[in-house]
XYZ file of C-alpha atoms in Angstrom:
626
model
C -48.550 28.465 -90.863
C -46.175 29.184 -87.938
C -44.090 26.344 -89.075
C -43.748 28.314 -92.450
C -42.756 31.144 -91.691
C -39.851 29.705 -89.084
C -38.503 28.107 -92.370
C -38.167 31.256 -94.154
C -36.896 33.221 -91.157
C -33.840 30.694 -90.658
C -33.247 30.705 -94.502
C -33.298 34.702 -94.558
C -30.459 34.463 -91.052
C -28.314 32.073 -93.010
C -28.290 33.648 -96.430
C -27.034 36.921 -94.195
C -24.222 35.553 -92.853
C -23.637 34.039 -95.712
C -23.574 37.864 -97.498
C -21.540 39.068 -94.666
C -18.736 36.236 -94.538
C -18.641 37.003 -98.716
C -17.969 40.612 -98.117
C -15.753 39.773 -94.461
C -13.241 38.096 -96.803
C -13.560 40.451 -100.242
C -12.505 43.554 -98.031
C -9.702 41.374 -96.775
C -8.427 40.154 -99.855
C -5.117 42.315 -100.900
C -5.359 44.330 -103.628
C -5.181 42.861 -107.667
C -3.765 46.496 -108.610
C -0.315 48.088 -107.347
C -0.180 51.199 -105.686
C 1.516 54.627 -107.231
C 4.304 54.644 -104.705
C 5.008 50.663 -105.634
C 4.909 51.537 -109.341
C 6.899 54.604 -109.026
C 9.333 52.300 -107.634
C 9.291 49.585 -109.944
C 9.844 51.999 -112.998
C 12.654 53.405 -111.047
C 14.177 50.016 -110.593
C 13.516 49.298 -114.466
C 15.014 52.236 -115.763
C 18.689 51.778 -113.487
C 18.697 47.674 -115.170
C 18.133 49.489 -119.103
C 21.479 51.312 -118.129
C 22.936 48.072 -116.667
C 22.082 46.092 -120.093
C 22.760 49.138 -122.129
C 26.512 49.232 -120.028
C 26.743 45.306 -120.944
C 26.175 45.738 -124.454
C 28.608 49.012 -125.162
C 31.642 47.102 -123.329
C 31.365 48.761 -119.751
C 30.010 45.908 -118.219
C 32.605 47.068 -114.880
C 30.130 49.725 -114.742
C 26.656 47.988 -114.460
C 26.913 46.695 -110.644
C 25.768 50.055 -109.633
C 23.111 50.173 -111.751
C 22.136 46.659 -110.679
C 22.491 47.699 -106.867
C 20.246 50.403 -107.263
C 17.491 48.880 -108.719
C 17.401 45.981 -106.257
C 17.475 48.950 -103.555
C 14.270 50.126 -105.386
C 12.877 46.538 -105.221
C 13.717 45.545 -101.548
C 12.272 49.254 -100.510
C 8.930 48.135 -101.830
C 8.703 45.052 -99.883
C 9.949 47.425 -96.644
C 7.630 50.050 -97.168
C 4.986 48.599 -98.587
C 4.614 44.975 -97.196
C 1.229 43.660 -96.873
C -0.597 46.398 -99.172
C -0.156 44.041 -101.938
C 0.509 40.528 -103.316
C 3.721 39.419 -103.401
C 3.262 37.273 -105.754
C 1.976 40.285 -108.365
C 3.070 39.564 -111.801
C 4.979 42.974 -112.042
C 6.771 42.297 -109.579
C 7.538 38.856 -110.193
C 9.346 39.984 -113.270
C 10.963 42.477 -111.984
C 12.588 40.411 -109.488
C 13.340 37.909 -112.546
C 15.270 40.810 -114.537
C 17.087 41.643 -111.241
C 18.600 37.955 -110.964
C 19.542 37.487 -114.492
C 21.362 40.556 -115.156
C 23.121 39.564 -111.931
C 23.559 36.197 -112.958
C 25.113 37.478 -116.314
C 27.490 40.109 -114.628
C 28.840 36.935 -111.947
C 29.488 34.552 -114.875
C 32.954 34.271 -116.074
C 33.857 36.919 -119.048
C 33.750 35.825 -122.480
C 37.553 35.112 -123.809
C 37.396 38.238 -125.976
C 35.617 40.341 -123.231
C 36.951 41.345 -120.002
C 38.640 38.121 -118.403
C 41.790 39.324 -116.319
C 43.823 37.104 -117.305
C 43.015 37.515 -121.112
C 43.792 41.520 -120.740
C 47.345 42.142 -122.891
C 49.749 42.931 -120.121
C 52.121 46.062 -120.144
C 51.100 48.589 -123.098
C 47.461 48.300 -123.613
C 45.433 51.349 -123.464
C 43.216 52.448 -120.543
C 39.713 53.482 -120.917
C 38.699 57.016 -120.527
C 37.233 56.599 -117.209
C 40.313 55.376 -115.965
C 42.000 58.392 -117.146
C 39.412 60.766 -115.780
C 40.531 58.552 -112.501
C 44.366 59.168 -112.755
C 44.085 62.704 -113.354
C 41.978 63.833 -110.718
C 43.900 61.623 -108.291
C 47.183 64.220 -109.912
C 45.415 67.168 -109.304
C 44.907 65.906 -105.308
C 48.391 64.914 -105.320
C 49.264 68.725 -106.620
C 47.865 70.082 -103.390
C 49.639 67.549 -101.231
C 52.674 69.139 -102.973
C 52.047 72.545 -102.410
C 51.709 71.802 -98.824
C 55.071 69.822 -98.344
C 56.360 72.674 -99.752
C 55.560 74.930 -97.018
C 56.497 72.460 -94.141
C 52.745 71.219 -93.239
C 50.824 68.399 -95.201
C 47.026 68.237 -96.595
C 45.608 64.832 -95.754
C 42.449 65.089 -97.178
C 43.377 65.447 -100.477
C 45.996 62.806 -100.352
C 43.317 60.719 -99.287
C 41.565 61.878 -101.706
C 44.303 60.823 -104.166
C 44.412 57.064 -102.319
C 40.479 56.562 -103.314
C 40.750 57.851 -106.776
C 43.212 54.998 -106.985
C 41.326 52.870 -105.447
C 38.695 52.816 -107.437
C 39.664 52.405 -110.327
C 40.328 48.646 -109.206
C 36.877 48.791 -107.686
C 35.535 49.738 -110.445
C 37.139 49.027 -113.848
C 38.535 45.450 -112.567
C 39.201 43.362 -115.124
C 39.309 45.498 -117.833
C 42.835 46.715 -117.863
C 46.113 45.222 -116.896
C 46.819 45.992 -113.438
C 50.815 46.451 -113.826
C 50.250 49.071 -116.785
C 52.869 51.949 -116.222
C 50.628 54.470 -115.830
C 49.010 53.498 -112.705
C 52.654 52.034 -111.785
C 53.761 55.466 -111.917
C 50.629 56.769 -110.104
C 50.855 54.233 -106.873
C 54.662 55.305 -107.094
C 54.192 59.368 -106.858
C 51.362 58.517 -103.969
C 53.494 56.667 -101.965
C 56.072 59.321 -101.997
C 53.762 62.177 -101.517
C 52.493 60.251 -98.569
C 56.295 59.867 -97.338
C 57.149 63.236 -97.603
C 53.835 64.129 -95.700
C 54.606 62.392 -92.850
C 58.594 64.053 -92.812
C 57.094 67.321 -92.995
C 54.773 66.997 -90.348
C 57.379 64.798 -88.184
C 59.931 68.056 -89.363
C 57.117 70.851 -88.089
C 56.711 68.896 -85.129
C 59.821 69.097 -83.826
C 60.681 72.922 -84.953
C 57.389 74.469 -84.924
C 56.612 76.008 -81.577
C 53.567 73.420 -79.460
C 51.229 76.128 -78.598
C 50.823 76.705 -82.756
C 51.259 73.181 -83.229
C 48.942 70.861 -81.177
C 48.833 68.068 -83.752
C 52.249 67.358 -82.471
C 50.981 65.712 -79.324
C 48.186 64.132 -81.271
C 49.542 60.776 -79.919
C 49.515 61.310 -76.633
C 46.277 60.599 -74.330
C 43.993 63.440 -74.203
C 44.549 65.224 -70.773
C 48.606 64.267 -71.146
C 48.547 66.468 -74.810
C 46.386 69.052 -73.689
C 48.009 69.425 -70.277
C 51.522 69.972 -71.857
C 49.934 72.340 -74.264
C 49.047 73.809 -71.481
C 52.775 74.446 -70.476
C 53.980 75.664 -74.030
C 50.911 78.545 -73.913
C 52.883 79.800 -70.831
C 56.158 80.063 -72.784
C 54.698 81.700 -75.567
C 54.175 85.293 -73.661
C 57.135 84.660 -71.377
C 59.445 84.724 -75.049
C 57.396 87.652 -76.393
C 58.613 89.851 -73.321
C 61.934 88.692 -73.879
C 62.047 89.632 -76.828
C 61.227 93.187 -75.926
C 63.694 93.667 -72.942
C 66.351 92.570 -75.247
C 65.546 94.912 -77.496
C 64.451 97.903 -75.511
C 66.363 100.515 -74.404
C 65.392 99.833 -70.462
C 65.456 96.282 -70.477
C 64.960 96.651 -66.303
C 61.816 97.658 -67.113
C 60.414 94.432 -67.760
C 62.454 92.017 -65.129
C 59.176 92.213 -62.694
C 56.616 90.979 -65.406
C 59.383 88.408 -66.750
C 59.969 87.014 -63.265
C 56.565 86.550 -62.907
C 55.703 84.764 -66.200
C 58.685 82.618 -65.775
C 57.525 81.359 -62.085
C 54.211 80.813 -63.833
C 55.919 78.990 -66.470
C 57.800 76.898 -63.933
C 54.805 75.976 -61.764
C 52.954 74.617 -64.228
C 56.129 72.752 -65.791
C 56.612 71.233 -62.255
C 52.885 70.658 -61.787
C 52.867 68.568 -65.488
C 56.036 66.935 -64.484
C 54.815 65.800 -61.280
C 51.291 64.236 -62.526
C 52.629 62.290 -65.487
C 55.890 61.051 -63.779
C 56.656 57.647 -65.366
C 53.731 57.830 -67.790
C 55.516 60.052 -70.899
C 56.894 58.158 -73.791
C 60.226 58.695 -73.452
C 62.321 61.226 -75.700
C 58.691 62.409 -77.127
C 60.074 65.752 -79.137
C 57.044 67.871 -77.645
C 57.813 67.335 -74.139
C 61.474 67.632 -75.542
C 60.819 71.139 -76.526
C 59.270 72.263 -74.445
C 61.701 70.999 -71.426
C 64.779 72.598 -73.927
C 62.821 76.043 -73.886
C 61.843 76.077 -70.256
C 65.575 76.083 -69.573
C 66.738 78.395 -72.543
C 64.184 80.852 -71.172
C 65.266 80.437 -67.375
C 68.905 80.940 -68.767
C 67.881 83.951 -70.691
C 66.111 85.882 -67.759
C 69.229 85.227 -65.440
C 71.521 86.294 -67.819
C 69.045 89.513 -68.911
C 69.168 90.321 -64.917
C 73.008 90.077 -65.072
C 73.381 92.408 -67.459
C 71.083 94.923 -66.039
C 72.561 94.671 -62.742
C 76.052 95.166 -64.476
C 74.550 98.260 -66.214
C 73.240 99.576 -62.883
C 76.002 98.968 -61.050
C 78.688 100.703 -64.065
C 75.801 103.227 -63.377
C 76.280 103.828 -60.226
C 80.108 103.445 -60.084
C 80.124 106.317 -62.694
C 77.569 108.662 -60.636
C 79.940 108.265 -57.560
C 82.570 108.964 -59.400
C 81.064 111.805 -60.933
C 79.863 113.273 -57.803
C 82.421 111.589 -55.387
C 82.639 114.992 -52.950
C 78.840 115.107 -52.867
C 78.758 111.648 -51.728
C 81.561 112.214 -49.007
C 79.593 115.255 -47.495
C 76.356 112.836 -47.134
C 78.670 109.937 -45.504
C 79.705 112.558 -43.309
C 76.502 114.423 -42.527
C 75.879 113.156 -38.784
C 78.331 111.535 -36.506
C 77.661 108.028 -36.462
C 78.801 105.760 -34.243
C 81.946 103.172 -35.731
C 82.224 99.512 -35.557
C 80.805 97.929 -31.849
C 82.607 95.036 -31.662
C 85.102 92.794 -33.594
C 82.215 91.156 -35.095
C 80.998 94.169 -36.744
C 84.572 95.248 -38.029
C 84.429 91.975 -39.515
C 81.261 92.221 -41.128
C 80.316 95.553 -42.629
C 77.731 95.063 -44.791
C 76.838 91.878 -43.767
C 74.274 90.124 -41.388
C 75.242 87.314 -38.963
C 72.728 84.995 -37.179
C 72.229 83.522 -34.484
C 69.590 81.197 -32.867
C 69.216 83.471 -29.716
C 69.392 87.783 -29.433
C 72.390 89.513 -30.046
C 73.037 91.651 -27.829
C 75.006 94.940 -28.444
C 77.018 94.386 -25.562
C 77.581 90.463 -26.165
C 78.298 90.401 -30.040
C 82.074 89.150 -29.804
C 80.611 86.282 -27.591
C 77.436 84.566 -29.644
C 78.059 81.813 -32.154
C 77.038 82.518 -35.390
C 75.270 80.170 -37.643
C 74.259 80.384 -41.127
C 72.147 76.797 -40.924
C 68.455 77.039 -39.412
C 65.266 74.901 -39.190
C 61.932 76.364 -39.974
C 60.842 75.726 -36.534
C 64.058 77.297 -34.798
C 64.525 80.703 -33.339
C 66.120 82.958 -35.838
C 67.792 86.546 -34.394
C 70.323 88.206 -37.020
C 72.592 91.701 -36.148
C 72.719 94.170 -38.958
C 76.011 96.175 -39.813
C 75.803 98.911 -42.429
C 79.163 100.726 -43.589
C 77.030 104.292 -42.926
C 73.796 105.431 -41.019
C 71.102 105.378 -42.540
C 71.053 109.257 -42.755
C 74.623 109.272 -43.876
C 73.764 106.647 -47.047
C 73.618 108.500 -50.039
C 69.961 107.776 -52.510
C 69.705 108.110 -55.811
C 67.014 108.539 -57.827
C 65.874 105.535 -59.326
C 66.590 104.516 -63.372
C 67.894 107.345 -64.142
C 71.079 109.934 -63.498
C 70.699 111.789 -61.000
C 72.797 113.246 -58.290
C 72.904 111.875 -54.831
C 70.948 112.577 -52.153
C 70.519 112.843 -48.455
C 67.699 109.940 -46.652
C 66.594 112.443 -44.613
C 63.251 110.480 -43.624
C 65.930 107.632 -42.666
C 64.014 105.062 -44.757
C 64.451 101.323 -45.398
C 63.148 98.207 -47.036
C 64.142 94.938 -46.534
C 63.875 92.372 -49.595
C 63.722 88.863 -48.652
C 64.440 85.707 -51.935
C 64.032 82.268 -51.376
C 65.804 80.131 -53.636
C 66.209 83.509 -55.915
C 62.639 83.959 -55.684
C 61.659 87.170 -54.358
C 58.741 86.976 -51.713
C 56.913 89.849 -50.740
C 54.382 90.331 -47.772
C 52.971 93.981 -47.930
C 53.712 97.165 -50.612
C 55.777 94.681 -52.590
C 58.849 94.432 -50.276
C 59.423 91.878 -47.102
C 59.397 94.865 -44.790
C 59.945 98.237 -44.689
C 60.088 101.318 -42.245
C 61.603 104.545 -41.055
C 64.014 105.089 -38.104
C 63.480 108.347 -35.978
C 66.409 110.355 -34.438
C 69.193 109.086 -32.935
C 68.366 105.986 -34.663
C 68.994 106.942 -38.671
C 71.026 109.643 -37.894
C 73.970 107.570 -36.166
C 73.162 103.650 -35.779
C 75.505 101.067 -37.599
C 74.187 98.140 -36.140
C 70.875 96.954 -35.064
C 68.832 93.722 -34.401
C 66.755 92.075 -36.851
C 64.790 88.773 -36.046
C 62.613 87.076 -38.713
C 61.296 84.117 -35.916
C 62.355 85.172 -32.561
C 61.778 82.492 -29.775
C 60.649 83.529 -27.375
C 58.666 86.386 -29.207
C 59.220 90.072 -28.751
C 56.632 92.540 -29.825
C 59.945 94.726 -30.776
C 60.320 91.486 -33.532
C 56.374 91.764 -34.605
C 56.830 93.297 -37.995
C 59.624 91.009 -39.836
C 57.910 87.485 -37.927
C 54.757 88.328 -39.116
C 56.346 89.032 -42.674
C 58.319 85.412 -42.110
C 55.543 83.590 -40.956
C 53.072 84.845 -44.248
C 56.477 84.352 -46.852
C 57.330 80.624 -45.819
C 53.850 79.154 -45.685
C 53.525 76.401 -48.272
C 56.895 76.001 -48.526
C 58.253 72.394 -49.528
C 60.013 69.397 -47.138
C 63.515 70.192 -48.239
C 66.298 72.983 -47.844
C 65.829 76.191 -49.131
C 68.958 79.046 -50.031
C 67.585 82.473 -48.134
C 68.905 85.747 -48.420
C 67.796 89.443 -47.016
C 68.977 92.463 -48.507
C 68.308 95.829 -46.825
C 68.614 99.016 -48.428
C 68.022 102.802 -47.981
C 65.208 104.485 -49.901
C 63.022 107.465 -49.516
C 60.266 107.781 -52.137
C 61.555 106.704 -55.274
C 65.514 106.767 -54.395
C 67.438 104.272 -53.328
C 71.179 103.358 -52.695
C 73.076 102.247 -54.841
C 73.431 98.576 -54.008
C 71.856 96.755 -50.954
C 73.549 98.358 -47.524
C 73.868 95.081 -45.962
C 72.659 91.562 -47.023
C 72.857 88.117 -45.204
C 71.850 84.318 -46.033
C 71.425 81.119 -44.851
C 70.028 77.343 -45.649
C 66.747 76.962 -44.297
C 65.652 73.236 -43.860
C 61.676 72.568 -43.541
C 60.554 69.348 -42.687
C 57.175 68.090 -43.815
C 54.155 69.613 -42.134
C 56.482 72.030 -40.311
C 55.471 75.627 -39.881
C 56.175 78.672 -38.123
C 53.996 79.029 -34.919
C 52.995 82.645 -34.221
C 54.353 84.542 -31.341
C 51.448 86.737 -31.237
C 48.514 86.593 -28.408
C 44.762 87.610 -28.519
C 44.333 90.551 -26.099
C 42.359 90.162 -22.796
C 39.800 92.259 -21.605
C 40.987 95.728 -20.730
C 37.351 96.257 -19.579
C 36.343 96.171 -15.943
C 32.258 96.801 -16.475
C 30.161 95.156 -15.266
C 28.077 94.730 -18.797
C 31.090 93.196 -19.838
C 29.242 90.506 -22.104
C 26.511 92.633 -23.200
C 29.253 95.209 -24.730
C 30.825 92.316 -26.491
C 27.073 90.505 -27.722
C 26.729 94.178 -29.209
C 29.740 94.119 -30.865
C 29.317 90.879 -32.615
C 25.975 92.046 -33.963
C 27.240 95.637 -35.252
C 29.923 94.132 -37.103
C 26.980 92.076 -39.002
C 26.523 94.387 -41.920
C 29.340 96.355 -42.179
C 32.121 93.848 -41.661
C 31.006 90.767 -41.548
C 27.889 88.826 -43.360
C 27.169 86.753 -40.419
C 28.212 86.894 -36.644
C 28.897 83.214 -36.902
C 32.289 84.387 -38.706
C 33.802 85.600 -35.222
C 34.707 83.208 -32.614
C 35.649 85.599 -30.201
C 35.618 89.326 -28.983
C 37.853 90.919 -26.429
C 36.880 94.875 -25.204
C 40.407 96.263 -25.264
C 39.038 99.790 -24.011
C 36.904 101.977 -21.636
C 34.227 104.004 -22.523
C 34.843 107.651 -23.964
C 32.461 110.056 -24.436
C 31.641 112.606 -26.152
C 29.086 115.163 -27.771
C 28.746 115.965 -31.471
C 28.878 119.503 -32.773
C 26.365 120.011 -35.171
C 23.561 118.227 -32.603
C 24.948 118.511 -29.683
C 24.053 115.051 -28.780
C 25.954 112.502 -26.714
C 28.080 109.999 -27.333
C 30.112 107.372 -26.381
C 33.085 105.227 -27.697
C 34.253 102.014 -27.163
C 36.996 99.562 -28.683
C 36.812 95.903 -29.174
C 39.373 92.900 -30.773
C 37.824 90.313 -32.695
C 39.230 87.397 -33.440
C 37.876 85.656 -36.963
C 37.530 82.420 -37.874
C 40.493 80.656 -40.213
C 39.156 81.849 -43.358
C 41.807 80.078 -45.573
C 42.429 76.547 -43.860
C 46.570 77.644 -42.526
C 45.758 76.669 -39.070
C 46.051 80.515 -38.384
C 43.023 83.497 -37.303
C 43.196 86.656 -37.907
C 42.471 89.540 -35.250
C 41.504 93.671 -35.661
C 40.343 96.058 -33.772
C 37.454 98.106 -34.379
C 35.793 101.146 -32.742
C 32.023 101.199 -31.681
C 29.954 103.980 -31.063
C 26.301 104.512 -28.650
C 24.033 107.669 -28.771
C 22.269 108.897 -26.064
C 18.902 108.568 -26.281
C 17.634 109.925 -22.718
C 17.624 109.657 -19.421
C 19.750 106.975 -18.424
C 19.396 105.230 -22.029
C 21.744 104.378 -24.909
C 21.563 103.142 -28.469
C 22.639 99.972 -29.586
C 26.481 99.546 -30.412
C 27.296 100.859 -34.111
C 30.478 99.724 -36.285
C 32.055 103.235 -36.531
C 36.028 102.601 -37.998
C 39.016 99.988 -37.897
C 41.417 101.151 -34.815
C 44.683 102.361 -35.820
C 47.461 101.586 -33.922
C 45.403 98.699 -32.020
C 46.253 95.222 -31.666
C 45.956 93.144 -34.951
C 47.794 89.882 -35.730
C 47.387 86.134 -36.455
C 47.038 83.685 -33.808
C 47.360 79.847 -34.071
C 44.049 78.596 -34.351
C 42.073 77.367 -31.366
């Protein structure tokens, strides 16, 4: 009984795996029926090769290999898309792929004799299909804009490429089926080749006439940074010959020498910047660097001779107000009695100044040896000789008539250009002043010393001036002239009162070494480095964002007290010099003076040190840095 019932237990196992191998490989099995995206595919494919056959039949077989390449698209997308969701063996698709190949097969076989062959097709007048003359016409419409745009100096490539692919494909296309010399597209490869021609004049014509900054295709074939770089240097031109334009036409073309002076030493910096980082590397005679170079010059030409003329018109001007008030004039010149020539060397040089590389002396002018021929690093005293005092110099008021008038504050400014570029240091001038007494009503003669070696605090105005105006100037020599004149407000004289040059040679890395010195302590106290520890930390705030800015701090005064009004508290003052670190890399520190300020706060006690104002008339300067 036991043995029984073992026998049907092991049947009853195997018959179950049996059942579940049967329905293992059933679910794994691929599907006898295609899906809707395969079929939707397949009829797509079928219905582009019925256009194929139907193109076959009605003569435009040049037509079917589209159809043909889209239906195999179809096909290969279902095996893509769709691979192992179905048999690829299914009979549906099996004749699809069968269609495929034979209309392929029928389109690669050579042409019947009467059909298409090339060689068969009549040569010279046989008659092009319609599609061909859809082709030709819309490639003549394209070739109408090309036209339109030669006209106007500029071409239109896309629709002259436009025109090329029409052409194109109508060989792609229609091949075979018409004679490929026919007159007609003859005629049609002949007007694209000259529309293309006269493209590329008009562009090569605009290139050279039309002005870079509106034209940048014209550096198209130069590298990137080179073309956009010189593009650069044409967008400087472009206000530069707008202001030009102006002056010339304004009725005060003086007006606008300042702003053209500075647009054209824009201009020329970045010229001389482009020149210098693509030496060797332009193609040479390229017309864009051509016209630009041409209209940096014609522009540099133009501002000198605009400044001519206005300096002609001024000084016709002038000539005409002296005349005009010629007795006025005499009274000025004659309004204080000024001292005459000093010395043969002033008789010979009124309106003039001489240098020298030492002081000259009033007393020892006939015995120096002037030179007009200096290094950047050498001592440089000049003498000034003016035909008048400055009192006795008539002003006038500036563009405009106007009658002359006395300099009664005895003013002056001194101009300084190197290599005719004017270089200011403070209120747009090199220097400027006013003489007291004596001085403007009767001097003639005076000393002026833009580097004096040794220094002379006498000197500290112009050296300072000379040191700021020749920093970063090049190894090389350099034409310098100073021009001094009278003014008071906004008169002047007529012309500059005296005026003297010479050639300046700087070597490289030379410079001009201040003659100025950081104060010592004028401080005896006994607290002596608390006062300047309470400095530093006052000026944290106020002046300075950090005390690590100062590198050193001299107390240039005593204490001064005092009590305020409204509290009637005390107070005290103090004054200290504090010398700054070199904030811009010239090897050079600045110093200034400051006043301080303690309240009493009883007893024997003070406040800390407060920033209370910069000190007027205290030391300030640049000192070489330590």
């Amino acid at each position: 009984m036991h043995s029984k019932n073992l026998t049907h237990s092991s049947i009853r196992i195997v018959m179950t795996f049996v059942l579940f191998i049967m329905v293992a490989s059933t679910g794994a099995a691929l599907s006898d029926d295609l899906s809707s995206n395969i079929m939707r595919r397949v009829n797509a494919a079928n219905e582009y090769l019925d256009k194929a056959e139907e193109q076959i039949k009605s003569g435009r077989a040049e037509m079917a290999p589209r159809k043909l390449k889209s239906a195999r698209t179809e096909y290969d997308n279902i095996f893509q898309y769709y691979g192992g969701s179905f048999d690829p063996e299914h009979p549906t698709l099996k004749s699809l792929k069968k269609r495929i190949d034979q209309i392929e097969t029928q389109l690669s076989a050579p042409a019947p004799t009467s059909a298409f062959k090339t060689e068969s097709v009549p040569k010279g007048q046989v008659e092009l299909s319609a599609n061909i003359r859809r082709r030709i016409d819309s490639a003549d419409r394209q070739l109408e804009w090309v036209n339109k745009s030669i006209a106007k100096g500029t071409d239109d490539p896309g629709a002259l490429q436009s025109a090329k692919n029409e052409y194109d494909h109508i060989f792609e296309y229609y091949k075979g089926s018409f004679d490929p010399n026919h007159p007609d597209l003859v005629a049609l490869k002949g007007r694209i080749d000259a529309a293309e021609k006269a493209s590329n004049q008009a562009v090569a014509t605009t290139n050279q006439s039309a002005p870079l900054e509106q034209n940048h295709r014209a550096v198209d074939d130069l590298p990137s940074p080179m073309g956009k770089d010189l593009i650069g240097v044409a967008n400087s031109l472009f206000p530069l010959e707008n202001r030009l334009e102006t002056a010339n036409s304004s009725q005060n073309p003086g007006s606008y020498l300042q702003g053209l002076n500075m647009d054209l030493t824009a201009l020329e910096e970045k010229f001389s910047k482009f020149n210098t980082t693509y030496e060797g590397q332009l193609p040479a005679g390229h017309p864009s660097y051509i016209q630009v170079q041409n209209r940096v010059q014609a522009n540099q030409d133009a501002v000198a001779s605009l400044e001519g003329q206005v300096q002609a018109g001024q000084q016709a001007q002038q000539a005409a107000l002296m005349g005009a008030f010629a007795a006025d004039v005499d009274r000025i010149h004659n309004t204080y009695a000024e001292k005459g020539p000093s010395s043969n060397l002033h008789k010979n040089n009124v309106g003039r100044m001489v240098w020298c590389d030492k002081e000259i002396q009033y007393g020892d002018q006939d015995n120096i040896k002037p030179t007009n021929k200096f290094k950047l690093t050498d001592p440089i005293f000049g003498r000034i000789y003016i035909a008048h005092s400055l009192g006795n110099t008539a002003i006038y008021r500036q563009n405009g008539d106007s009658k002359p008038s006395e300099n009664t504050a005895f003013g002056y400014e001194f101009k300084l250009f190197i290599d005719g570029e004017e270089k200011a240091h403070k209120f747009g001038v090199f220097a400027s002043g006013n003489f007291n007494g004596e001085a403007g009503e009767t001097w003639t003669t005076w000393q002026f010393a833009p580097n004096p070696i040794p220094y002379g605090e006498s000197y500290g105005d112009e050296a300072e001036a000379w040191r700021k105006t020749t920093q970063g100037l090049s190894a090389g020599t350099h034409d310098v002239r100073f021009e001094l004149w009278a003014v008071q407000g906004s008169y002047r004289s007529a012309e500059a009162i005296s005026v003297g040059e010479f050639a300046l040679e700087v070597g490289q890395g030379d410079r001009v070494a201040s003659g100025v010195k950081f104060p010592k302590d004028s401080y005896g106290g006994s607290d002596l480095k608390k006062i300047r520890e309470g400095m530093k930390k006052a000026l944290v705030g106020p002046v300075a964002k950090s005390s690590d800015e100062i590198l050193k701090v001299a107390v240039t005064s005593d204490w001064k007290t005092g009590v305020y009004s409204d509290s009637k508290r005390r107070y005290k003052t103090i004054s200290g010099t504090i010398l700054w670190h070199d904030k811009d890399g010239d090897g050079y520190c600045r110093f200034t003076t400051y006043n301080f300020v303690s309240n009493h706060s009883g007893g024997d006690n003070w406040d800390a040190l407060e920033y209370k104002s910069f000190c007027n008339g205290c030391p300030e300067g640049d000192v070489e840095s330590p």
